[in-house]
Amino acid sequence: PGAEGQAEFSRAGIGGFFQERPMLKNPFLEDALLQGYLRRHLPSEAVYSDLHVFGERLVREVDGWGRECEVTPPRLVTYDPWGCRVDRIVTSPAWQRMKDLSAQEGLVAIGYERSYGEWSRVYQMCKLYLYSPSSGLYTCPLAMTDGAAKVIQSLGVSWPVADAFSRLTSRDPEHFWTSGQWMTERRGGSDVGNGTETVALPQSDGTYRLSGFKWFTSATDADMTLTLARVTDVDGQTTSGSRGLSMFYAAVRDEQGMVQGIEVQRLKDKLGTRQMPTAELLLDGLPAHRLSEEGRGVACIANMLTVSRIHNSVSAVAGMRRVLQLARDYATRRSAFGKLLRDHPLHMQTLARMEVETRGAFLLVMEVCRLIGREETGHASQLETHLLRLLTPVAKLYTGKQAIAVISEGLESFGGQGYIEDTGLPAMLRDAQVLSIWEGTTNVLSLDVLRCVSRSSGLVLQAYFTHTQSLLAAASLPSLSVAVRSVDSALSGLREFLQAAALKPPGFMELAARDLAYSLARIYMGALLIDHASWEGASQSDAYAALRWCEQDLCAVVSKAAIGSYNMKTPPLDAALVYE
Ligand code: UCC
Ligand code: FAD
């Protein structure tokens, strides 16, 4: 400054240092546990190569499209320039590319082609796990599409949905369709049985016309949907409650691509998932076909819930994995107090704890995928069918919460940059927040766990105990014995808790439901980590992860019961505390 001839005020120098950004590398090659899991269970050169190549594609092009979806959110065009009502949802070109890619890569199709028999679901879900954090939330329509295909297949693929099934499971982008899942109405998304006001008016040709208001409909650019409504009788009356609900199939658009019998009221203004349209829909005589028996709508759509809850769990663990991959890369590029972050033991401890969470979640989610694959190919034993029923809500509710916590911690590992919008990091946290809400909230799924226990007369729990014990029995590494003892003792505690609970007044288990579900998750994850670490190809880190996982309180339901948390005196005290 002040050099002769220079203006008194000149542009300030901004310094020469620029922080290197965290780099996304091939997420398949970066994932030791994923590779180990596949080497152990699905050692196929073709699968390895497909995931490797797909991982490259994600880094090279798809991740950028995902970002494009985020910064070019969908918008609703209600009228055309000449005043005609069009209700067109305009999505970004990147969103459309995601649809084509999903078909080409077989992201739904793999689960139905079954080229790898009972392991086809694991293969499909591994691919979705790699894709999810780069997908611009396209995994949401894929989840519902997969769920719809599952429902149609379970009912028997015939008219009027045979064409739809072939489209949902197609690899041809021109032919490929996505599906919606319209359940939630203004009175309730959890309590669908009491919340559904939509009515279905029978037509003389056997079809129906649906009228009602769907309060949340995601990826509403879908081609078709499955939805719930109450059939009216000749007097225009309907049956109330869940027993009055039937499940319907409807094509969303006509040949010209215009919505038919639908008014899009508005798009939701959301915390996250902004890449994807979520609309409020007025159904105004939507033509539809009833697929379920009358009154069996909830039971029939439950297959869709199972599949989309599994997708939710896959997305949860994928989000955790992605933030970790970026965080560990950043730790090799960022210095503080004279050394790289990776050389600060406390920073490494923080990332290691996130890694342990992610590994436990990954193994639990893959276990559910393995089970559904066995069920769909006719290989599942009765025990495995029970396990699938129990572990689906357990995995969804537990990993949804884990993802929010781990990704939040992950953002902090970038310091202030983790809070800066155009790094792309905050969107990860915003998108994670929904994972514990849609597809059943944590509490509602905890109650679903109780439902499946009671409807099976306890057989699902028996299956759980038997299988967890068998995983422990096969673990022979002396270095794992502390972990085995922890899981074993947590299992005994759980068993005693359940025996005692049987004698408690009604209401006790409802208060214990969330802690019970968490306990089931933690114990099972412990057993899976031990099992994986006992495999001959496992690494030392696999064993270390198992030991670390099992250091925590695996069975919180026991300690909480001991301090009277589920005592019938607590509900009024809780309410008084909340409303003081
Ligand atoms: O949120 C949504 C889409 C978001 C986008 C998708 C993203 C996916 C992930 C992508 C990642 C990026 S769609 C809306 C989702 N809505 C829910 O999840 C609803 C939550 N509420 C429940 O789950 C409730 O528990 C209800 C609605 C199922 C409760 O209904 P009911 O009718 O009161 O329950 P009932 O009477 O107990 O069950 C009726 C029948 C029974 O069969 P039967 O009569 O044969 O005994 C139950 O056993 O349904 C059966 N059932 C089930 N079966 C109920 N739940 C299940 C289940 N989970 N599995 C099997
Ligand atoms: P409520 O049922 O009102 O729940 C409010 C609170 O009460 C929750 O914390 C819940 O856990 C708790 N609660 C409820 N019942 C109980 C109980 N018995 N015991 C203890 N606690 C209880 N729905 C669709 O059908 N299709 C979609 O495509 C779709 N997309 C969505 C997209 C986004 C971004 C979001 C946020 C939601 C979407 N939903 C969709 C709706 C979603 O599934 C519901 O919001 C969810 O199931 C919860 O229902 P609700 O909003 O009515 O909450």
XYZ file of N, CA and C in Angstrom, residues 86-89 221-223 252-260:
48
model
N -53.461 -26.732 -16.114
C -52.610 -27.824 -16.593
C -52.004 -28.645 -15.451
N -51.800 -28.026 -14.287
C -51.233 -28.741 -13.122
C -49.991 -29.539 -13.500
N -49.026 -28.851 -14.079
C -47.814 -29.545 -14.524
C -46.704 -29.352 -13.485
N -46.102 -30.464 -13.078
C -44.971 -30.373 -12.153
C -43.699 -30.406 -13.002
N -44.482 -36.611 -9.813
C -44.363 -36.738 -11.267
C -44.468 -38.214 -11.682
N -44.846 -39.074 -10.759
C -44.936 -40.520 -11.039
C -45.973 -40.811 -12.132
N -45.828 -41.985 -12.722
C -46.740 -42.406 -13.787
C -47.994 -43.078 -13.240
N -51.622 -41.969 -13.298
C -51.724 -40.566 -12.888
C -52.046 -39.660 -14.075
N -51.545 -40.034 -15.250
C -51.717 -39.157 -16.426
C -52.383 -39.901 -17.578
N -52.979 -39.110 -18.450
C -53.579 -39.715 -19.645
C -52.525 -39.786 -20.763
N -52.967 -40.195 -21.934
C -52.045 -40.376 -23.085
C -51.278 -39.091 -23.420
N -51.914 -37.942 -23.167
C -51.274 -36.652 -23.488
C -50.361 -36.168 -22.356
N -50.254 -36.977 -21.307
C -49.384 -36.585 -20.192
C -50.053 -35.624 -19.225
N -51.383 -35.463 -19.336
C -52.095 -34.559 -18.419
C -52.638 -35.367 -17.240
N -52.589 -34.752 -16.037
C -53.174 -35.455 -14.890
C -54.672 -35.625 -15.146
N -55.189 -36.762 -14.701
C -56.615 -37.012 -14.938
C -57.346 -37.195 -13.608
